[in-house]
Coordinates of C-alpha atoms in Angstrom, one line a residue:
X773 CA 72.5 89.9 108.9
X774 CA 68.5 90.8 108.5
X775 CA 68.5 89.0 104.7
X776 CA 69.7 87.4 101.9
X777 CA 71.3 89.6 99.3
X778 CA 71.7 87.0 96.3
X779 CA 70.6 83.1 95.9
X780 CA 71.7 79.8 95.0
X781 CA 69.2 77.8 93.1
X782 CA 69.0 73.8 93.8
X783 CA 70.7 72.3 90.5
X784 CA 73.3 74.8 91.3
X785 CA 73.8 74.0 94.9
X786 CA 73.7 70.4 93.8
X787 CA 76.3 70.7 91.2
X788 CA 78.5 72.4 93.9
X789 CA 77.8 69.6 95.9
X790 CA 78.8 67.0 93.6
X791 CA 82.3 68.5 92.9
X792 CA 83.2 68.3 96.0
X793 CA 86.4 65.3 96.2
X794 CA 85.1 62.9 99.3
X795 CA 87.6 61.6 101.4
X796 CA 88.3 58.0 101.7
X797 CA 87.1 56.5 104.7
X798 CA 89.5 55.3 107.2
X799 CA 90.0 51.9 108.4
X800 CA 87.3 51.3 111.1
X801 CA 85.5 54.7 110.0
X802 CA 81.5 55.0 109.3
X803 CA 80.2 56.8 106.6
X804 CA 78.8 60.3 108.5
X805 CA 74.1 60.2 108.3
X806 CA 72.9 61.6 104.7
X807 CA 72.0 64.8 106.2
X808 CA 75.3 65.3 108.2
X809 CA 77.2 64.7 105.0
X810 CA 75.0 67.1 103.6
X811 CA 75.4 69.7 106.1
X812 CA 79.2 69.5 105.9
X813 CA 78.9 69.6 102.4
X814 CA 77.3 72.9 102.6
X815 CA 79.1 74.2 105.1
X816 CA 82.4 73.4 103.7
X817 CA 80.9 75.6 100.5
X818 CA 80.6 78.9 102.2
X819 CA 84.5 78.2 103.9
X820 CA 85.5 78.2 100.9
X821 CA 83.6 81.1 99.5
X822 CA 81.8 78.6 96.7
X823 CA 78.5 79.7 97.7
X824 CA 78.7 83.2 99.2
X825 CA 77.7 84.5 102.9
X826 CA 73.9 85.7 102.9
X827 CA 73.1 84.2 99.9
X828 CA 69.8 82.4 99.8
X829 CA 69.8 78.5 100.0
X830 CA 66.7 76.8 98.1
X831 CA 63.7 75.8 99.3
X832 CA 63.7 72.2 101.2
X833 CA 62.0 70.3 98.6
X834 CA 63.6 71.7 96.1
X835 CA 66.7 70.8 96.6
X836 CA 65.5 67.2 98.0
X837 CA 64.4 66.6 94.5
X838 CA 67.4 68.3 92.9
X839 CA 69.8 65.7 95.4
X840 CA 67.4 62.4 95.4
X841 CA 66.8 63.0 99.0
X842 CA 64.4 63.0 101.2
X843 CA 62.9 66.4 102.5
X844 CA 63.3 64.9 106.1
X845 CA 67.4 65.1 105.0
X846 CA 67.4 68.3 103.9
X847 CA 65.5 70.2 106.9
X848 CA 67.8 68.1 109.1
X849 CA 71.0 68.9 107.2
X850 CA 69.3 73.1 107.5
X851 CA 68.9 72.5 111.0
X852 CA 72.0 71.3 111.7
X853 CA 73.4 74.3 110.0
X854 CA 71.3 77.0 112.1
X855 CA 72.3 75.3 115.1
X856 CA 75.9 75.5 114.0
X857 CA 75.1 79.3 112.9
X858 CA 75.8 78.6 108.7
X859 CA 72.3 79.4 108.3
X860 CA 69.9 82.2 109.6
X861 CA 66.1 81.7 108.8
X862 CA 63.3 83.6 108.7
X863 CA 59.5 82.9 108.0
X864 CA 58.4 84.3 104.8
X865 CA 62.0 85.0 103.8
X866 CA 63.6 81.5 103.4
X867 CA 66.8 80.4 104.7
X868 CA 70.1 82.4 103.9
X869 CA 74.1 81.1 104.3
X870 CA 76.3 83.0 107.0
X871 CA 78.6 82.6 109.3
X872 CA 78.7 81.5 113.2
X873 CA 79.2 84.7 115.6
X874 CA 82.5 84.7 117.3
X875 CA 84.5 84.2 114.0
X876 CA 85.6 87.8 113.1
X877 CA 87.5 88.5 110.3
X878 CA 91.7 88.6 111.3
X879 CA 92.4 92.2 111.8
X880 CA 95.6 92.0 111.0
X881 CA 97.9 90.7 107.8
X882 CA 97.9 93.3 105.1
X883 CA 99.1 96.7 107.1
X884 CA 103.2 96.8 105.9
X885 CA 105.5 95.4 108.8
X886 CA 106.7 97.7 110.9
X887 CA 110.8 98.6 110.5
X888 CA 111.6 97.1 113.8
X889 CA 110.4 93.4 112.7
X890 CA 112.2 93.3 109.8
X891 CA 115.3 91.2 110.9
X892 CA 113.2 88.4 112.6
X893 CA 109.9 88.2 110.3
X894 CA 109.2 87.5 106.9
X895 CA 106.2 89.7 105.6
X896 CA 104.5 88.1 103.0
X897 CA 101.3 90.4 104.2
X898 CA 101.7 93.1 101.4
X899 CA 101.8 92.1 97.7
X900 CA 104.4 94.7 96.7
X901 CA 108.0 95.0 96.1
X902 CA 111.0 97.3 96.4
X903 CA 111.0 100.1 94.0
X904 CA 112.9 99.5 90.5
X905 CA 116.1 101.7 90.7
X906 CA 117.6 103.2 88.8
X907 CA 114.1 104.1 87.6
X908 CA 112.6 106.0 90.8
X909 CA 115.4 108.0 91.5
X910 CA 115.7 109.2 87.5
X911 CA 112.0 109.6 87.9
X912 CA 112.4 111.9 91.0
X913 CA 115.2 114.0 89.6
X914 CA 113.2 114.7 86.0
X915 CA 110.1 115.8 88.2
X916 CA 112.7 117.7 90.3
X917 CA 113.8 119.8 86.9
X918 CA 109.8 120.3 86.2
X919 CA 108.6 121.5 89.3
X920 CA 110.0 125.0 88.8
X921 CA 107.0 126.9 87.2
X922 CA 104.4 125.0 89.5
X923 CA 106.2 126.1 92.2
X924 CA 104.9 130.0 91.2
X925 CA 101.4 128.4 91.9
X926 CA 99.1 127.2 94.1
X927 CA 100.0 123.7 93.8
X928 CA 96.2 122.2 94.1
X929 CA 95.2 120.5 91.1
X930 CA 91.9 118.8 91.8
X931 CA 91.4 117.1 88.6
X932 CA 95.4 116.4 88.2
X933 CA 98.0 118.1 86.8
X934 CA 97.1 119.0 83.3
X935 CA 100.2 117.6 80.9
X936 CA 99.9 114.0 83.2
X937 CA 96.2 113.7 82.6
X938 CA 97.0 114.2 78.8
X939 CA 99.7 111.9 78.9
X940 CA 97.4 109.2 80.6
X941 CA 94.7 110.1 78.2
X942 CA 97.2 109.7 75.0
X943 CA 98.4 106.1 76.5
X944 CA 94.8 104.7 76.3
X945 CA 94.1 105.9 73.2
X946 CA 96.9 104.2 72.0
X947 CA 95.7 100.9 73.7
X948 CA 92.5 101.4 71.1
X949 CA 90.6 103.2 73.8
X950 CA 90.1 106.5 72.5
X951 CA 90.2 109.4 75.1
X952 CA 89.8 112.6 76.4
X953 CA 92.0 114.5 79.4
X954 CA 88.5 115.5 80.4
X955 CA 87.9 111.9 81.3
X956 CA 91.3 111.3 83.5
X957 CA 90.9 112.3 87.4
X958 CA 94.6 111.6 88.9
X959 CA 93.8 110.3 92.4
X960 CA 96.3 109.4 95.7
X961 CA 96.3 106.2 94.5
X962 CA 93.8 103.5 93.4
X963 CA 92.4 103.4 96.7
X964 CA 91.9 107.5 96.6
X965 CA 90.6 106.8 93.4
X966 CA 87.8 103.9 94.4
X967 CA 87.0 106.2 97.8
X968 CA 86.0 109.2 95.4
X969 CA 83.9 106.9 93.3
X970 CA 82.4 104.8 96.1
X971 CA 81.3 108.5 98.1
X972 CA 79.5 109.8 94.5
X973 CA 77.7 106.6 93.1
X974 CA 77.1 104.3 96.5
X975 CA 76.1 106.1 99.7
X976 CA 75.4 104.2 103.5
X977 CA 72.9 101.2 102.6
X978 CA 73.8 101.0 98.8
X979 CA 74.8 98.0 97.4
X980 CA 77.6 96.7 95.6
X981 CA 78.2 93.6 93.9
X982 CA 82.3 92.2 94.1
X983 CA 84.0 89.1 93.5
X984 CA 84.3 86.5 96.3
X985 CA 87.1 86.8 96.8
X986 CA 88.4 90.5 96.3
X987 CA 91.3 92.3 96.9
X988 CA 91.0 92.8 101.3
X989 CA 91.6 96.4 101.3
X990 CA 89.2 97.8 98.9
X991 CA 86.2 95.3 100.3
X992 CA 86.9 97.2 103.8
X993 CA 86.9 100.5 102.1
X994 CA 83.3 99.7 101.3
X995 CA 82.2 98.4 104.6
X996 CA 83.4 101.7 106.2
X997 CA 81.8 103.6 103.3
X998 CA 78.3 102.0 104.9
X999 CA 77.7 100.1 101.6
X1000 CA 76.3 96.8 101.1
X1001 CA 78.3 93.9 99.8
X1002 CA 76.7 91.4 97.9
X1003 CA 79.4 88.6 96.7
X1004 CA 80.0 87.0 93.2
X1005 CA 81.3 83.5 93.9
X1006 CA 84.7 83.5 91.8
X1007 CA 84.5 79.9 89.8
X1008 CA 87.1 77.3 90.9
X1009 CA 91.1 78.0 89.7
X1010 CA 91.7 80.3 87.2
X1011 CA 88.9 80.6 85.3
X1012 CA 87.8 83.1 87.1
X1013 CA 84.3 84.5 86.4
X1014 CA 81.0 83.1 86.1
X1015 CA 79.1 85.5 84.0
X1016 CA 75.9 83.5 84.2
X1017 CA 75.8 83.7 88.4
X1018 CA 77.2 87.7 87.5
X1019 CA 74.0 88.4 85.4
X1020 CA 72.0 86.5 88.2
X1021 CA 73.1 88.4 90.7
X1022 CA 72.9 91.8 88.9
X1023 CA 69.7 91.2 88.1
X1024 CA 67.8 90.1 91.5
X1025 CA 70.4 92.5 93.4
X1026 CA 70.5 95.2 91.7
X1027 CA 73.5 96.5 93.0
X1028 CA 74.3 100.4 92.4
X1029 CA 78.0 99.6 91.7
X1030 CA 80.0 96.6 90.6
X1031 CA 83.5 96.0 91.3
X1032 CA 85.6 94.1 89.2
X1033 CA 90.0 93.4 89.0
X1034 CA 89.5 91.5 85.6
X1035 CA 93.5 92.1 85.1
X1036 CA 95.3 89.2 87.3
X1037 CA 92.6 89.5 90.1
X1038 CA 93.8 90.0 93.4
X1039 CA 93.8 87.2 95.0
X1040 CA 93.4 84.7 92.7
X1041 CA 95.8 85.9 89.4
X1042 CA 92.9 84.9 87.2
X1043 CA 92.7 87.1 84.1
X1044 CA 89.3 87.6 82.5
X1045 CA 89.1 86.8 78.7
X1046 CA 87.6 89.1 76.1
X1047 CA 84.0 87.3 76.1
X1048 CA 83.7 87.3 79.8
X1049 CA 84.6 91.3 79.9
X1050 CA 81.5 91.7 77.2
X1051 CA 79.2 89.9 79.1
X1052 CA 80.3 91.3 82.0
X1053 CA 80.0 94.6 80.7
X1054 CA 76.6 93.9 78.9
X1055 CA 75.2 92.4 82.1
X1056 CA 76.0 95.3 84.0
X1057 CA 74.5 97.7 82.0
X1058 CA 71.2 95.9 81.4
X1059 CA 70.9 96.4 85.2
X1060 CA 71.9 100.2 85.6
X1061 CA 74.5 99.1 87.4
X1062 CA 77.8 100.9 87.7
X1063 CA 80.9 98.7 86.8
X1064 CA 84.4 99.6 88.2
X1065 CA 87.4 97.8 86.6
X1066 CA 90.4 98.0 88.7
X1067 CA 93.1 97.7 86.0
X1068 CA 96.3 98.2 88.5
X1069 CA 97.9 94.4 87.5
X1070 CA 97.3 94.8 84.0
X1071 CA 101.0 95.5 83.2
X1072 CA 102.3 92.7 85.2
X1073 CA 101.9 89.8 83.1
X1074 CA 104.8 87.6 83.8
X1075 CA 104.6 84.4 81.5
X1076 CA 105.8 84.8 77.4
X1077 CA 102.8 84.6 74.9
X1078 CA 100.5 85.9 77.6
X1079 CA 98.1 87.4 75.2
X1080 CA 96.3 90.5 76.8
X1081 CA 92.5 91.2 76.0
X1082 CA 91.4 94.8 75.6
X1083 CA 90.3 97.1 78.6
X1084 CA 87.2 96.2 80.0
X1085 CA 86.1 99.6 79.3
X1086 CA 86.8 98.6 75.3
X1087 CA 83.4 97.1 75.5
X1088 CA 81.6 99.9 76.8
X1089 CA 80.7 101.4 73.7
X1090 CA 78.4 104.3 74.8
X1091 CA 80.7 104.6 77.6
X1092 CA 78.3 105.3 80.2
X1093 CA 78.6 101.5 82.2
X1094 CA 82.0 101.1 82.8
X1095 CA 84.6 103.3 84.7
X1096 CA 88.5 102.5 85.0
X1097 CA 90.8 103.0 87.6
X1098 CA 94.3 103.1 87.6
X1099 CA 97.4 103.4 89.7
X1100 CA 101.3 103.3 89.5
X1101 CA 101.3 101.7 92.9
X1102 CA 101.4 98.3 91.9
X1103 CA 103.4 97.9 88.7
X1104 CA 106.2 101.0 89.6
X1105 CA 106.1 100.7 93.2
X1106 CA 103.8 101.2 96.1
X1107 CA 105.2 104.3 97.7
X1108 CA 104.6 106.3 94.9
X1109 CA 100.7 106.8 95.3
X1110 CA 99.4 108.2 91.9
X1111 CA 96.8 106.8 90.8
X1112 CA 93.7 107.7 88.3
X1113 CA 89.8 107.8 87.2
X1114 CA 88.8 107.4 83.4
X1115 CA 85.0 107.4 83.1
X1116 CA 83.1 110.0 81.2
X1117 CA 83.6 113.0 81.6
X1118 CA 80.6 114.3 83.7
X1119 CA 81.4 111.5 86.2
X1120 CA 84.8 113.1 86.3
X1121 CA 83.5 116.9 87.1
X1122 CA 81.5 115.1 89.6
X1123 CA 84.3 113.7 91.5
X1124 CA 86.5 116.9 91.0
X1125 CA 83.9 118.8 92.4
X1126 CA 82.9 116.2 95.3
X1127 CA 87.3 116.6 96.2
X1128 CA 87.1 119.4 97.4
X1129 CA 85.5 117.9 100.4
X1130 CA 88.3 115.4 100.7
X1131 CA 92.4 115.7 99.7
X1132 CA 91.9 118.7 97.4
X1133 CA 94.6 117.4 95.2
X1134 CA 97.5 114.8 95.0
X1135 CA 101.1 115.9 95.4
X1136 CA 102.9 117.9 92.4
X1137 CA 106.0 116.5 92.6
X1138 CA 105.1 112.5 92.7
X1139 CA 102.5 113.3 89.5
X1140 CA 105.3 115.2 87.9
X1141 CA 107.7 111.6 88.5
X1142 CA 105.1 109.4 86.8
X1143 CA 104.6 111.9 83.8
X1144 CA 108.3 111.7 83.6
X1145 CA 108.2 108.0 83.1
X1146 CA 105.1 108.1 81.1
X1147 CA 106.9 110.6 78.3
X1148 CA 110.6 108.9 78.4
X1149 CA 110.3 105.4 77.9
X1150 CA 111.2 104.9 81.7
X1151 CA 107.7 103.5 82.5
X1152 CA 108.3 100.9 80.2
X1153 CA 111.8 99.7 81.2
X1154 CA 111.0 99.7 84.7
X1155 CA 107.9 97.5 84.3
X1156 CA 109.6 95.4 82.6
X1157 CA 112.2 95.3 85.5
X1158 CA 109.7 94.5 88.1
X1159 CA 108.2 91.8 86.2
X1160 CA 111.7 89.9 85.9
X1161 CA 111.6 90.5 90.0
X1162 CA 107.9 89.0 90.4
X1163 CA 108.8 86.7 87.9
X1164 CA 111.7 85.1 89.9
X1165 CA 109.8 85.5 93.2
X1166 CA 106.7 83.5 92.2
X1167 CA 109.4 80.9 90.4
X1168 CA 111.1 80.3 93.7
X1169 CA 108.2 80.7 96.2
X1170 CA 105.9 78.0 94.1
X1171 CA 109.0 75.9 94.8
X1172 CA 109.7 76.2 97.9
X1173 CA 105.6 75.6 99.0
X1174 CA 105.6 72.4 96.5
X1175 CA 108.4 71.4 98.8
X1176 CA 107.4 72.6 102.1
X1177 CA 103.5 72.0 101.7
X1178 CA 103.1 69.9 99.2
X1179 CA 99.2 69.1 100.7
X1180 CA 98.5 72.7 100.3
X1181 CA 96.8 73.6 96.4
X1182 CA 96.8 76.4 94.1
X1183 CA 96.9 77.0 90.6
X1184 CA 99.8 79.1 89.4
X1185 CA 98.5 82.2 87.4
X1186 CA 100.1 84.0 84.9
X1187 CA 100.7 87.2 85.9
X1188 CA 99.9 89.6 89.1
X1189 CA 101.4 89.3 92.5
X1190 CA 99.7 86.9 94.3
X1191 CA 99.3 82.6 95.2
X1192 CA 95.8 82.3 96.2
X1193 CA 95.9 79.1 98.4
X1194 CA 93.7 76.6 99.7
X1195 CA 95.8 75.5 103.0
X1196 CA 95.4 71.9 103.5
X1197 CA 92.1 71.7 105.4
X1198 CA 93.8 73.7 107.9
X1199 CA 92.4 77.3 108.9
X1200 CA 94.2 80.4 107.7
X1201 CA 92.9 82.7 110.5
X1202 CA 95.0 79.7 113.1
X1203 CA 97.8 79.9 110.2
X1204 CA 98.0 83.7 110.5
X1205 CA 97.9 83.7 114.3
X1206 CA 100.4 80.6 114.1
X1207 CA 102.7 82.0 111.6
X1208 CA 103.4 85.1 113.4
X1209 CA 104.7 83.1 116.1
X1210 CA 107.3 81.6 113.9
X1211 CA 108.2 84.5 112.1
X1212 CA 106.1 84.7 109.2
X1213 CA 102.8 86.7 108.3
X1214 CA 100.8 85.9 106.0
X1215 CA 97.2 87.1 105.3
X1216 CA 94.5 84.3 105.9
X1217 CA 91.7 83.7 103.2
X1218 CA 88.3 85.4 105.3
X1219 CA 90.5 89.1 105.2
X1220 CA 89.7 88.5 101.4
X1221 CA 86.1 87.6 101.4
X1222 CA 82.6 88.8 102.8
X1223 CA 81.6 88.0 106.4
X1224 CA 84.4 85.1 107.2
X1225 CA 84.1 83.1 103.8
X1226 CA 87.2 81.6 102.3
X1227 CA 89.0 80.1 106.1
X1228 CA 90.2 77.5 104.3
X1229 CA 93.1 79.6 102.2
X1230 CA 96.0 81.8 102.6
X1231 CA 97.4 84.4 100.0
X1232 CA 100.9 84.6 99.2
X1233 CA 102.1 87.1 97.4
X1234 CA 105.5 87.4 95.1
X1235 CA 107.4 89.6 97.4
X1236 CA 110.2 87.4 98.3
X1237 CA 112.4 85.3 96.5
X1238 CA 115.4 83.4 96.5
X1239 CA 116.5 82.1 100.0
X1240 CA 113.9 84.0 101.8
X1241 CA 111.2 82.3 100.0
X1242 CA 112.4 79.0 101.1
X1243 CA 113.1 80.4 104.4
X1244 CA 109.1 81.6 104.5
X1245 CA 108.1 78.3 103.4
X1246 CA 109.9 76.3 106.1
X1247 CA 108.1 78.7 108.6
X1248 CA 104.9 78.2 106.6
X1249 CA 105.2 74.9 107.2
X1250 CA 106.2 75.2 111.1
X1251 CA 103.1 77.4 111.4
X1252 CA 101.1 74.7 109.7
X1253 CA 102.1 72.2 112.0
X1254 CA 101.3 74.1 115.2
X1255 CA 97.6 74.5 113.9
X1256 CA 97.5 70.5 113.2
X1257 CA 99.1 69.5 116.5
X1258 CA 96.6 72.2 118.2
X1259 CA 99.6 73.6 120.0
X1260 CA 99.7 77.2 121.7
X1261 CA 101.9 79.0 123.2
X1262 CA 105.7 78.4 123.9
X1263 CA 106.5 78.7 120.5
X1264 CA 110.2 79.3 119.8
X1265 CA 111.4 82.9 118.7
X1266 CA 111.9 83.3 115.1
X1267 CA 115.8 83.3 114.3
X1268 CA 117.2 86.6 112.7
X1269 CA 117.1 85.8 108.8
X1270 CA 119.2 87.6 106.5
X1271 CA 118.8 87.7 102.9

């Protein structure tokens, strides 16, 4: 990496540093030298994705005086850490956090497990669950009763079919958001959807500002787009976002796009309150830059008396900052891959007009299934479905890790699909690699951040309940003490589990 793309000043890296929880010393132990402590210190930050890959470390004296050090600690703490590659330097350009070469991000954990695996391995790679019957079959046959008179047509519909982009219109309207069908684009999917808008507004070398950490999918969508990511340190549990570090950031950065999942983020399940979403919003477009609220968990709020704040887009009053996306993947069910745009509606002729390059259009028949649940109530009913099954899954999965792991931490959010997990002091790439062994996947934490941040954790999503989820958890826990004992190799085959 050639540069820094945001900064940590010194009375913020040493309040970072001063949360950290020292560990008692053992019997016999020394205390570590002040700049070894210091280097760990630091280093153990970026792990976890506290201070973010390339982000700029302050000057040496700086942080001296901001520590009550000595200079002669900090440079050797900063050597230390180039030496160990956590820090790349340049003259004239300071020194900037990263990440030693040879630690590549896991390339595997969140593609769906393939059929033949199913009767020996737990996947708890993909945070989604079986579709809600009766409701996608009903769905299917009302869209099969529609599909008559746009059979007589083309069938490409590169702006959506025109009753579901009303339909999506009319249901944020009634959330207070007043639109237009001219500002709905129905997409393949959330990730069709952030494709589109990442081609228009951020081209190769652009930047864009996300959350660290972010959901894994979407943050490799980018890196394939050619864009630029600059992380946004998430702040610790589930209070989620720092809007002062967010306005820094935008600021010095100037990112041509922000992304955001302010609705039970993915990973974390932190839900942003109405003050962070105006700051966030206002920061943003002080900046120019381009904010992009993915919006896909905001239905799955699992806990009574969860009290939901408006659409991040509420606070975009000229409506020019903010743009929305959609999708019925996660709260209906992932195979059916409809998804959607709201953003003004030039922005939308832009992407229409840009799709024709692309997909063209997404399937008739799956948009005719979704405005079928949209206009009978069924949408509602079977949302409410799956958030009795996540609700039950996260019950007995939180469970059976307190049991199982009970040195592993996490906060248990209040809605979403996902455990985000700090493992123990153990590494989730070894976890991943171990737990696939015993018959378990499981996505480790750098898969969810920018350039190997976050080793330190695991996600686990609310995909499997009951006995399975203890069943995962004792394999969790096998896993966990393979990576602790070093062991590899000659692990035992995973037995055949049936739920």
């Amino acid at each position: 990496m050639a540069q820094w793309t945001s900064a940590v000043g010194a009375a913020q890296l040493a309040r970072l540093l001063t949360s950290q929880q020292e560990r008692p010393a053992g019997p016999g132990s020394r205390r570590p030298p002040a700049y070894r402590a210091l280097a760990d210190g630091i280093r153990l930050l970026v792990l976890e994705g506290r201070v973010p890959v390339a982000a700029r470390l302050p000057a040496e004296r700086e942080l001296a005086l901001s520590l009550s050090v000595s200079r002669t600690t900090v440079a050797a703490a900063y050597e230390a850490l180039r030496t160990e590659g956590f820090l790349e330097s340049r003259r004239g350009a300071g020194s900037w956090t990263a990440v030693p070469a040879g630690n590549p991000l896991p390339a595997r954990g969140l593609e769906p497990l393939p059929p033949e695996a199913l009767g020996s391995v737990i996947d708890l790679g993909c945070a989604a669950l079986p579709a809600p019957e009766p409701w996608l079959t009903r769905a299917v046959q009302g869209a099969l009763e529609e599909l008559p008179p746009y059979a007589h047509t083309h069938g490409d519909y590169p702006a959506g079919l025109p009753a579901l982009r009303a339909m999506i219109a009319e249901r944020y309207t009634a959330r207070g958001i007043p639109t237009m069908p001219e500002q709905i684009m129905v997409t393949t999917g959330a990730m069709g959807a952030m494709d589109a808008i990442c081609h228009l507004f951020a081209g190769r070398g652009e930047r864009i500002a996300v959350e660290s950490p972010s959901y894994a999918n979407i943050l490799q969508l980018m890196r394939e787009a050619g864009a630029r990511l600059v992380p946004v340190a998430m702040a610790e549990g589930l209070s989620g976002w720092d809007m002062d570090r967010w306005r820094q950031v935008l600021r010095e950065a100037a990112p041509r796009l922000a992304y955001v999942v302010a609705d039970f983020h993915n990973p974390t399940g932190a839900l942003a309150d109405e003050d962070q979403r105006r700051r966030l919003v206002d920061a943003a477009r002080s900046a120019g830059t381009v904010l992009v609220a993915d919006e896909t968990m905001s239905e799955l709020w699992l806990d009574e008396g969860v009290d939901m704040p408006r659409p991040v887009c509420g606070f975009d009053r000229a409506g020019s900052t903010v743009i929305t996306v959609g999708s019925a993947s996660k709260a209906f069910w992932a195979g059916m891959r409809i998804g959607w745009v709201r953003a003004a509606p030039d922005v939308i002729r832009s992407l229409v007009a840009a799709r024709a390059y692309a997909d063209l259009g997404t399937p008739v028949l799956e948009q005719l299934a979704v405005n079928w649940l949209f206009s009978t109530g069924g949408w509602e009913q079977a949302v409410d479905l799956r958030r009795g099954q996540a609700r039950e899954n996260r019950d007995a999965l939180v469970a059976a890790v307190r049991r199982e792991l009970p040195d592993w931490d996490f906060e248990v959010p209040a809605g979403g699909l996902t455990l985000w997990v700090r493992a123990g002091g153990l590494s989730g790439s070894r976890l991943a690699e171990a737990g696939e062994r015993v018959g378990v996947r499981v996505p480790s934490g750098p898969r969810f951040g920018v350039d190997g941040a976050f080793e330190g954790y695991v996600r686990l999503p609310f995909t499997v309940g009951g006995a399975v989820a203890e069943e995962a958890a004792v394999r969790l826990a096998a896993a966990a003490r393979l990576v602790e004992t070093g062991a590899t190799g000659g692990a035992e085959s995973p037995r055949t589990f049936v739920a």
